[in-house]
């Protein structure tokens, strides 16, 4: 636009040059149209870079004073095309991609995908017991770390900074355990079709036991800080209310559903990975509000500790047992070891394929470059993630790569309840309501 | 040497009956190379891509119970054949439903006391370019908490007419899921309250999860070598 043009104003040519007219016109009609509405009606964009929206979530709030009359979500800012990318990699490589979706619960993403692949391969019964127990152990550790972040960030958003600092302090301990067992703090790609990538390292069980002992001292701190804290309760009680009918209609699962008093937990109702053999309870609350969800999460961390304790006891008796399916057409051929340059193939394995067995070399090469084929069909094996029902719809056309892998992420589905939970309430309560859903945008947008 | 006394005649060892095989497309060659560059000798190999075929009664377990209840309730609601094709594979049952019947079937599945599928785990699209006349599939996973059962509904639409009725009025949770499938596959869910893109920007051209939409990417150079983008690398088909 140059100085002698203006798209938004009329203009006349005069002897003094061009004169723009910027009054009146359609502004008057807009102001008139609004005048009879509400003086204080404001539409606010909260996010996508707002610190209280759990990542890049954009909230479009229509406010009347401080009351929210309409709340909408804008999502997609973290869409990275993970599902599309998985169609161009082998079945094993798919784990590396899907672990990055819901970054607070990576093991669950891996698990539901791997369970789908294993069902299509028809090897569900052949997974070694040690691999199953290690999966359960890692998932329950992950549930604790995920719930800790939920409680920590939820506390931070209402000004309870101590809850945040102690929450992340404990989460760090869980991440240390992940690093010890898988080599990575996040994005592990540790659960593989057929088992897990690697056996437990020496000393891991001792670390896990001391973690359990420490958590038993630390978890009560959250209860002491929050459970009966009048400010905390005043901010959470009655906020973000959603009853059982609302949950089912909108497809909400996980702690939000259990806070209505309905004990639906896939670990109990449709057990996988041997959950039916562990002793734990499904935690519920009866208030159907943010406070109830906080209490459900707090209680679930205790249950997870119970499961971890049992899993550690079982692992202690399984020293040296296999962690990968015996079928050499599926099992990843190499064993990893810590080398001088970090993690790599074990020297024993390299000696075996390079010096001893031609067939082992061929198998290694074919499995690593080409990968195994998965019989054509589709499978959906949902699991109970910290946020609810997480399932991967895995479709194979009989090839070496997924034909389609779609994740039903609980954050995506649960976030639909934002409007119902926050309309009619105050702006400040929107934050609390969303924090109680615990959406992770990496999972929402995938 | 075969032992004729022990002929195994369990269903999985018998040849498929005519009309039972559901072939979608053909797999050619072995190493993803076509034309003169292929010296592997496998270039002429062709294999049909066969999906699990139609299941025969009895389906086993509670599958028959659900199928009967669905057939009866849907007939009462005015649908001629509720499920023209039923597939049982790996312990999961898939009901193929004609798209015009979907809203009634969904309503029946939710409300009929013997069915009671209260929770819909959303809808997912799958694009089968070789399934002529039914390229676009919408797959619904339903959960009955009352009976603790899970089923799958599959609806298809041709590329030329990508319309499937929306079931948001029955399962409000499908609001975002249907928007996502529209965004990614271009399936238009008729009757959806506000069918707009959800993950991609509003002005994005094309539907990224369709098989004819390229993955994209750039070649990466490393130590003098060049690694092509993933969709141009050699692949095993």
PDB file of C-alpha atoms in Angstrom, chain B:
ATOM      1  CA  UNK B   1       4.828 -87.443   2.953  1.00  0.00           C
ATOM      2  CA  UNK B   2       1.241 -86.721   3.914  1.00  0.00           C
ATOM      3  CA  UNK B   3      -0.733 -88.721   6.340  1.00  0.00           C
ATOM      4  CA  UNK B   4      -4.269 -88.924   5.028  1.00  0.00           C
ATOM      5  CA  UNK B   5      -5.685 -90.310   8.238  1.00  0.00           C
ATOM      6  CA  UNK B   6      -5.156 -87.054  10.057  1.00  0.00           C
ATOM      7  CA  UNK B   7      -6.651 -84.544   7.673  1.00  0.00           C
ATOM      8  CA  UNK B   8      -7.157 -81.381   9.638  1.00  0.00           C
ATOM      9  CA  UNK B   9     -10.526 -79.958   8.636  1.00  0.00           C
ATOM     10  CA  UNK B  10     -10.696 -77.083  11.069  1.00  0.00           C
ATOM     11  CA  UNK B  11     -12.009 -73.918   9.393  1.00  0.00           C
ATOM     12  CA  UNK B  12      -8.618 -72.216   9.052  1.00  0.00           C
ATOM     13  CA  UNK B  13      -7.203 -75.150   7.116  1.00  0.00           C
ATOM     14  CA  UNK B  14     -10.060 -75.413   4.620  1.00  0.00           C
ATOM     15  CA  UNK B  15      -9.930 -73.459   1.373  1.00  0.00           C
ATOM     16  CA  UNK B  16     -11.957 -70.286   1.375  1.00  0.00           C
ATOM     17  CA  UNK B  17     -15.400 -70.557  -0.149  1.00  0.00           C
ATOM     18  CA  UNK B  18     -16.131 -68.638  -3.301  1.00  0.00           C
ATOM     19  CA  UNK B  19     -16.958 -65.026  -2.631  1.00  0.00           C
ATOM     20  CA  UNK B  20     -15.301 -65.234   0.734  1.00  0.00           C
ATOM     21  CA  UNK B  21     -11.917 -63.871  -0.271  1.00  0.00           C
ATOM     22  CA  UNK B  22     -11.655 -60.105  -0.040  1.00  0.00           C
ATOM     23  CA  UNK B  23      -8.776 -59.124  -2.276  1.00  0.00           C
ATOM     24  CA  UNK B  24      -7.782 -55.468  -2.407  1.00  0.00           C
ATOM     25  CA  UNK B  25      -5.100 -54.733  -4.938  1.00  0.00           C
ATOM     26  CA  UNK B  26      -1.969 -56.567  -5.998  1.00  0.00           C
ATOM     27  CA  UNK B  27       1.545 -56.490  -4.599  1.00  0.00           C
ATOM     28  CA  UNK B  28       4.232 -56.473  -7.305  1.00  0.00           C
ATOM     29  CA  UNK B  29       7.921 -57.288  -7.188  1.00  0.00           C
ATOM     30  CA  UNK B  30       9.947 -57.568  -4.032  1.00  0.00           C
ATOM     31  CA  UNK B  31      12.303 -54.651  -3.541  1.00  0.00           C
ATOM     32  CA  UNK B  32      10.311 -51.670  -4.691  1.00  0.00           C
ATOM     33  CA  UNK B  33      12.255 -51.329  -7.919  1.00  0.00           C
ATOM     34  CA  UNK B  34      10.479 -51.193 -11.261  1.00  0.00           C
ATOM     35  CA  UNK B  35      11.712 -51.022 -14.809  1.00  0.00           C
ATOM     36  CA  UNK B  36      15.210 -51.756 -16.087  1.00  0.00           C
ATOM     37  CA  UNK B  37      16.898 -51.073 -12.766  1.00  0.00           C
ATOM     38  CA  UNK B  38      15.463 -54.275 -11.367  1.00  0.00           C
ATOM     39  CA  UNK B  39      18.069 -57.015 -11.617  1.00  0.00           C
ATOM     40  CA  UNK B  40      16.721 -58.957  -8.667  1.00  0.00           C
ATOM     41  CA  UNK B  41      14.621 -61.313 -10.771  1.00  0.00           C
ATOM     42  CA  UNK B  42      11.678 -60.727  -8.468  1.00  0.00           C
ATOM     43  CA  UNK B  43      10.180 -57.931 -10.573  1.00  0.00           C
ATOM     44  CA  UNK B  44       7.552 -60.180 -12.124  1.00  0.00           C
ATOM     45  CA  UNK B  45       6.270 -61.435  -8.800  1.00  0.00           C
ATOM     46  CA  UNK B  46       2.621 -60.611  -8.194  1.00  0.00           C
ATOM     47  CA  UNK B  47       0.630 -61.426  -5.097  1.00  0.00           C
ATOM     48  CA  UNK B  48      -2.938 -60.411  -4.309  1.00  0.00           C
ATOM     49  CA  UNK B  49      -3.437 -58.345  -1.158  1.00  0.00           C
ATOM     50  CA  UNK B  50      -6.067 -60.358   0.669  1.00  0.00           C
ATOM     51  CA  UNK B  51      -7.869 -59.099   3.746  1.00  0.00           C
ATOM     52  CA  UNK B  52      -9.621 -61.467   6.142  1.00  0.00           C
ATOM     53  CA  UNK B  53     -12.711 -62.865   4.443  1.00  0.00           C
ATOM     54  CA  UNK B  54     -16.331 -62.879   5.455  1.00  0.00           C
ATOM     55  CA  UNK B  55     -17.060 -64.900   8.574  1.00  0.00           C
ATOM     56  CA  UNK B  56     -19.548 -67.759   8.586  1.00  0.00           C
ATOM     57  CA  UNK B  57     -21.990 -68.478  11.365  1.00  0.00           C
ATOM     58  CA  UNK B  58     -21.473 -69.292  14.147  1.00  0.00           C
ATOM     59  CA  UNK B  59     -19.062 -66.442  14.876  1.00  0.00           C
ATOM     60  CA  UNK B  60     -18.424 -67.837  18.342  1.00  0.00           C
ATOM     61  CA  UNK B  61     -18.789 -66.485  21.872  1.00  0.00           C
ATOM     62  CA  UNK B  62     -20.933 -63.416  22.315  1.00  0.00           C
ATOM     63  CA  UNK B  63     -20.438 -62.370  18.687  1.00  0.00           C
ATOM     64  CA  UNK B  64     -23.579 -64.250  17.606  1.00  0.00           C
ATOM     65  CA  UNK B  65     -25.594 -62.727  20.423  1.00  0.00           C
ATOM     66  CA  UNK B  66     -24.637 -59.213  19.339  1.00  0.00           C
ATOM     67  CA  UNK B  67     -25.120 -59.996  15.645  1.00  0.00           C
ATOM     68  CA  UNK B  68     -28.609 -61.425  16.276  1.00  0.00           C
ATOM     69  CA  UNK B  69     -29.653 -58.568  18.529  1.00  0.00           C
ATOM     70  CA  UNK B  70     -28.352 -56.028  16.033  1.00  0.00           C
ATOM     71  CA  UNK B  71     -30.083 -57.727  13.103  1.00  0.00           C
ATOM     72  CA  UNK B  72     -33.418 -57.890  14.933  1.00  0.00           C
ATOM     73  CA  UNK B  73     -33.326 -54.384  16.343  1.00  0.00           C
ATOM     74  CA  UNK B  74     -32.170 -52.873  13.076  1.00  0.00           C
ATOM     75  CA  UNK B  75     -34.903 -54.671  11.139  1.00  0.00           C
ATOM     76  CA  UNK B  76     -37.456 -53.304  13.588  1.00  0.00           C
ATOM     77  CA  UNK B  77     -36.005 -49.844  12.978  1.00  0.00           C
ATOM     78  CA  UNK B  78     -36.457 -50.237   9.225  1.00  0.00           C
ATOM     79  CA  UNK B  79     -33.033 -51.360   7.998  1.00  0.00           C
ATOM     80  CA  UNK B  80     -33.225 -54.271   5.554  1.00  0.00           C
ATOM     81  CA  UNK B  81     -29.837 -55.907   6.094  1.00  0.00           C
ATOM     82  CA  UNK B  82     -27.988 -54.295   8.980  1.00  0.00           C
ATOM     83  CA  UNK B  83     -24.627 -55.927   8.329  1.00  0.00           C
ATOM     84  CA  UNK B  84     -24.068 -57.128   4.750  1.00  0.00           C
ATOM     85  CA  UNK B  85     -20.599 -58.360   5.697  1.00  0.00           C
ATOM     86  CA  UNK B  86     -19.206 -59.558   9.008  1.00  0.00           C
ATOM     87  CA  UNK B  87     -15.513 -60.231   9.525  1.00  0.00           C
ATOM     88  CA  UNK B  88     -14.086 -62.023  12.540  1.00  0.00           C
ATOM     89  CA  UNK B  89     -10.328 -61.781  12.750  1.00  0.00           C
ATOM     90  CA  UNK B  90      -7.942 -62.210  15.683  1.00  0.00           C
ATOM     91  CA  UNK B  91     -10.803 -62.229  18.162  1.00  0.00           C
ATOM     92  CA  UNK B  92     -12.264 -58.930  16.982  1.00  0.00           C
ATOM     93  CA  UNK B  93     -15.559 -58.628  15.136  1.00  0.00           C
ATOM     94  CA  UNK B  94     -16.137 -56.098  12.369  1.00  0.00           C
ATOM     95  CA  UNK B  95     -19.610 -55.253  11.119  1.00  0.00           C
ATOM     96  CA  UNK B  96     -19.598 -53.703   7.666  1.00  0.00           C
ATOM     97  CA  UNK B  97     -22.554 -51.355   7.382  1.00  0.00           C
ATOM     98  CA  UNK B  98     -23.931 -49.618   4.322  1.00  0.00           C
ATOM     99  CA  UNK B  99     -23.425 -45.920   4.719  1.00  0.00           C
ATOM    100  CA  UNK B 100     -27.117 -45.007   4.349  1.00  0.00           C
ATOM    101  CA  UNK B 101     -27.919 -47.322   7.280  1.00  0.00           C
ATOM    102  CA  UNK B 102     -25.219 -46.008   9.613  1.00  0.00           C
ATOM    103  CA  UNK B 103     -27.251 -43.482  11.661  1.00  0.00           C
ATOM    104  CA  UNK B 104     -29.996 -46.020  12.407  1.00  0.00           C
ATOM    105  CA  UNK B 105     -27.520 -48.803  13.188  1.00  0.00           C
ATOM    106  CA  UNK B 106     -25.561 -46.514  15.528  1.00  0.00           C
ATOM    107  CA  UNK B 107     -28.735 -45.449  17.298  1.00  0.00           C
ATOM    108  CA  UNK B 108     -29.812 -49.078  17.713  1.00  0.00           C
ATOM    109  CA  UNK B 109     -26.386 -50.106  18.975  1.00  0.00           C
ATOM    110  CA  UNK B 110     -26.487 -47.433  21.638  1.00  0.00           C
ATOM    111  CA  UNK B 111     -30.096 -47.791  22.795  1.00  0.00           C
ATOM    112  CA  UNK B 112     -31.043 -51.463  22.470  1.00  0.00           C
ATOM    113  CA  UNK B 113     -30.735 -53.023  25.961  1.00  0.00           C
ATOM    114  CA  UNK B 114     -29.096 -56.186  24.606  1.00  0.00           C
ATOM    115  CA  UNK B 115     -26.460 -54.113  22.810  1.00  0.00           C
ATOM    116  CA  UNK B 116     -25.874 -50.939  24.870  1.00  0.00           C
ATOM    117  CA  UNK B 117     -22.712 -49.664  23.240  1.00  0.00           C
ATOM    118  CA  UNK B 118     -22.548 -46.499  25.321  1.00  0.00           C
ATOM    119  CA  UNK B 119     -19.105 -45.327  24.383  1.00  0.00           C
ATOM    120  CA  UNK B 120     -17.787 -44.640  20.915  1.00  0.00           C
ATOM    121  CA  UNK B 121     -14.011 -44.536  20.763  1.00  0.00           C
ATOM    122  CA  UNK B 122     -14.197 -42.273  17.760  1.00  0.00           C
ATOM    123  CA  UNK B 123     -13.886 -42.792  14.065  1.00  0.00           C
ATOM    124  CA  UNK B 124     -10.798 -43.395  12.005  1.00  0.00           C
ATOM    125  CA  UNK B 125     -10.383 -43.163   8.261  1.00  0.00           C
ATOM    126  CA  UNK B 126      -8.461 -45.584   6.088  1.00  0.00           C
ATOM    127  CA  UNK B 127      -7.777 -44.974   2.418  1.00  0.00           C
ATOM    128  CA  UNK B 128      -7.649 -48.084   0.217  1.00  0.00           C
ATOM    129  CA  UNK B 129      -6.912 -46.695  -3.268  1.00  0.00           C
ATOM    130  CA  UNK B 130      -7.177 -50.188  -4.803  1.00  0.00           C
ATOM    131  CA  UNK B 131     -10.577 -51.013  -3.316  1.00  0.00           C
ATOM    132  CA  UNK B 132     -12.457 -49.722  -6.345  1.00  0.00           C
ATOM    133  CA  UNK B 133     -15.808 -48.176  -5.529  1.00  0.00           C
ATOM    134  CA  UNK B 134     -15.114 -48.173  -1.786  1.00  0.00           C
ATOM    135  CA  UNK B 135     -11.804 -46.349  -1.506  1.00  0.00           C
ATOM    136  CA  UNK B 136     -12.562 -44.488   1.687  1.00  0.00           C
ATOM    137  CA  UNK B 137     -13.374 -46.420   4.832  1.00  0.00           C
ATOM    138  CA  UNK B 138     -14.567 -44.985   8.120  1.00  0.00           C
ATOM    139  CA  UNK B 139     -13.930 -47.307  11.049  1.00  0.00           C
ATOM    140  CA  UNK B 140     -15.763 -46.899  14.367  1.00  0.00           C
ATOM    141  CA  UNK B 141     -14.825 -48.684  17.576  1.00  0.00           C
ATOM    142  CA  UNK B 142     -17.699 -49.079  19.993  1.00  0.00           C
ATOM    143  CA  UNK B 143     -17.529 -50.147  23.606  1.00  0.00           C
ATOM    144  CA  UNK B 144     -20.343 -51.543  25.690  1.00  0.00           C
ATOM    145  CA  UNK B 145     -19.499 -50.937  29.326  1.00  0.00           C
ATOM    146  CA  UNK B 146     -22.680 -52.708  30.413  1.00  0.00           C
ATOM    147  CA  UNK B 147     -21.706 -55.988  28.757  1.00  0.00           C
ATOM    148  CA  UNK B 148     -17.954 -55.320  28.572  1.00  0.00           C
ATOM    149  CA  UNK B 149     -17.785 -55.886  24.812  1.00  0.00           C
ATOM    150  CA  UNK B 150     -16.059 -54.167  21.965  1.00  0.00           C
ATOM    151  CA  UNK B 151     -17.081 -54.179  18.286  1.00  0.00           C
ATOM    152  CA  UNK B 152     -15.979 -52.406  15.156  1.00  0.00           C
ATOM    153  CA  UNK B 153     -18.183 -50.804  12.514  1.00  0.00           C
ATOM    154  CA  UNK B 154     -16.825 -50.207   9.065  1.00  0.00           C
ATOM    155  CA  UNK B 155     -18.465 -47.966   6.481  1.00  0.00           C
ATOM    156  CA  UNK B 156     -17.129 -47.215   3.041  1.00  0.00           C
ATOM    157  CA  UNK B 157     -17.626 -44.541   0.419  1.00  0.00           C
ATOM    158  CA  UNK B 158     -16.215 -44.160  -3.077  1.00  0.00           C
ATOM    159  CA  UNK B 159     -13.643 -41.471  -3.794  1.00  0.00           C
ATOM    160  CA  UNK B 160     -16.036 -39.938  -6.317  1.00  0.00           C
ATOM    161  CA  UNK B 161     -18.744 -39.419  -3.694  1.00  0.00           C
ATOM    162  CA  UNK B 162     -17.001 -39.147  -0.304  1.00  0.00           C
ATOM    163  CA  UNK B 163     -20.125 -38.761   1.817  1.00  0.00           C
ATOM    164  CA  UNK B 164     -20.947 -40.661   5.006  1.00  0.00           C
ATOM    165  CA  UNK B 165     -23.744 -39.653   7.401  1.00  0.00           C
ATOM    166  CA  UNK B 166     -22.588 -38.145  10.673  1.00  0.00           C
ATOM    167  CA  UNK B 167     -23.420 -39.920  13.937  1.00  0.00           C
ATOM    168  CA  UNK B 168     -22.628 -36.956  16.175  1.00  0.00           C
ATOM    169  CA  UNK B 169     -26.287 -36.787  17.213  1.00  0.00           C
ATOM    170  CA  UNK B 170     -25.971 -40.313  18.643  1.00  0.00           C
ATOM    171  CA  UNK B 171     -22.386 -40.120  19.872  1.00  0.00           C
ATOM    172  CA  UNK B 172     -21.468 -36.458  20.552  1.00  0.00           C
ATOM    173  CA  UNK B 173     -17.874 -37.541  21.174  1.00  0.00           C
ATOM    174  CA  UNK B 174     -17.499 -38.089  17.445  1.00  0.00           C
ATOM    175  CA  UNK B 175     -17.628 -34.338  16.831  1.00  0.00           C
ATOM    176  CA  UNK B 176     -13.854 -33.866  16.771  1.00  0.00           C
ATOM    177  CA  UNK B 177     -13.141 -37.339  15.458  1.00  0.00           C
ATOM    178  CA  UNK B 178     -15.282 -36.765  12.364  1.00  0.00           C
ATOM    179  CA  UNK B 179     -13.628 -33.401  11.856  1.00  0.00           C
ATOM    180  CA  UNK B 180     -10.248 -35.093  11.989  1.00  0.00           C
ATOM    181  CA  UNK B 181     -11.257 -37.722   9.426  1.00  0.00           C
ATOM    182  CA  UNK B 182     -12.623 -34.986   7.170  1.00  0.00           C
ATOM    183  CA  UNK B 183      -9.388 -33.053   7.615  1.00  0.00           C
ATOM    184  CA  UNK B 184      -7.162 -36.038   6.883  1.00  0.00           C
ATOM    185  CA  UNK B 185      -9.191 -37.946   4.272  1.00  0.00           C
ATOM    186  CA  UNK B 186     -11.782 -35.574   2.880  1.00  0.00           C
ATOM    187  CA  UNK B 187     -14.712 -37.738   3.923  1.00  0.00           C
ATOM    188  CA  UNK B 188     -17.712 -35.432   4.276  1.00  0.00           C
ATOM    189  CA  UNK B 189     -19.850 -36.381   7.252  1.00  0.00           C
ATOM    190  CA  UNK B 190     -23.331 -35.208   6.292  1.00  0.00           C
ATOM    191  CA  UNK B 191     -25.205 -33.727   9.212  1.00  0.00           C
ATOM    192  CA  UNK B 192     -22.140 -32.809  11.263  1.00  0.00           C
ATOM    193  CA  UNK B 193     -22.819 -29.537  13.110  1.00  0.00           C
ATOM    194  CA  UNK B 194     -19.636 -27.781  11.939  1.00  0.00           C
ATOM    195  CA  UNK B 195     -17.451 -29.869   9.707  1.00  0.00           C
ATOM    196  CA  UNK B 196     -14.226 -27.879   9.452  1.00  0.00           C
ATOM    197  CA  UNK B 197     -10.560 -28.780   9.510  1.00  0.00           C
ATOM    198  CA  UNK B 198      -9.236 -29.433  12.976  1.00  0.00           C
ATOM    199  CA  UNK B 199      -5.523 -30.288  12.873  1.00  0.00           C
ATOM    200  CA  UNK B 200      -4.401 -28.704   9.609  1.00  0.00           C
ATOM    201  CA  UNK B 201      -4.744 -24.951   8.945  1.00  0.00           C
ATOM    202  CA  UNK B 202      -8.121 -23.903   7.541  1.00  0.00           C
ATOM    203  CA  UNK B 203      -6.667 -23.019   4.146  1.00  0.00           C
ATOM    204  CA  UNK B 204      -4.631 -26.194   3.719  1.00  0.00           C
ATOM    205  CA  UNK B 205      -4.964 -27.774   0.279  1.00  0.00           C
ATOM    206  CA  UNK B 206      -5.534 -31.515   0.135  1.00  0.00           C
ATOM    207  CA  UNK B 207      -6.090 -34.203   2.735  1.00  0.00           C
ATOM    208  CA  UNK B 208      -2.752 -35.434   4.117  1.00  0.00           C
ATOM    209  CA  UNK B 209      -3.564 -38.985   5.194  1.00  0.00           C
ATOM    210  CA  UNK B 210      -4.806 -40.053   1.779  1.00  0.00           C
ATOM    211  CA  UNK B 211      -2.479 -42.463   0.043  1.00  0.00           C
ATOM    212  CA  UNK B 212      -2.157 -40.186  -3.001  1.00  0.00           C
ATOM    213  CA  UNK B 213      -0.852 -37.364  -0.805  1.00  0.00           C
ATOM    214  CA  UNK B 214       2.957 -37.443  -0.648  1.00  0.00           C
ATOM    215  CA  UNK B 215       4.806 -37.506   2.641  1.00  0.00           C
ATOM    216  CA  UNK B 216       7.228 -34.813   1.543  1.00  0.00           C
ATOM    217  CA  UNK B 217      10.679 -34.197   2.919  1.00  0.00           C
ATOM    218  CA  UNK B 218      14.086 -33.202   1.665  1.00  0.00           C
ATOM    219  CA  UNK B 219      17.234 -35.221   1.003  1.00  0.00           C
ATOM    220  CA  UNK B 220      19.737 -35.165   3.845  1.00  0.00           C
ATOM    221  CA  UNK B 221      23.470 -35.048   3.236  1.00  0.00           C
ATOM    222  CA  UNK B 222      25.759 -36.787   5.677  1.00  0.00           C
ATOM    223  CA  UNK B 223      29.504 -37.367   5.243  1.00  0.00           C
ATOM    224  CA  UNK B 224      29.313 -36.984   1.484  1.00  0.00           C
ATOM    225  CA  UNK B 225      26.381 -39.358   1.063  1.00  0.00           C
ATOM    226  CA  UNK B 226      22.808 -38.301   0.398  1.00  0.00           C
ATOM    227  CA  UNK B 227      19.858 -39.918   2.088  1.00  0.00           C
ATOM    228  CA  UNK B 228      16.640 -39.403   0.102  1.00  0.00           C
ATOM    229  CA  UNK B 229      13.405 -38.439   1.892  1.00  0.00           C
ATOM    230  CA  UNK B 230      11.530 -41.405   3.386  1.00  0.00           C
ATOM    231  CA  UNK B 231       8.906 -41.703   0.664  1.00  0.00           C
ATOM    232  CA  UNK B 232      11.570 -41.930  -2.027  1.00  0.00           C
ATOM    233  CA  UNK B 233      13.762 -44.498  -0.349  1.00  0.00           C
ATOM    234  CA  UNK B 234      13.816 -48.060  -1.537  1.00  0.00           C
ATOM    235  CA  UNK B 235      11.063 -49.925   0.182  1.00  0.00           C
ATOM    236  CA  UNK B 236      10.063 -53.544   0.506  1.00  0.00           C
ATOM    237  CA  UNK B 237       6.551 -54.089  -0.684  1.00  0.00           C
TER     238      UNK B 237
END
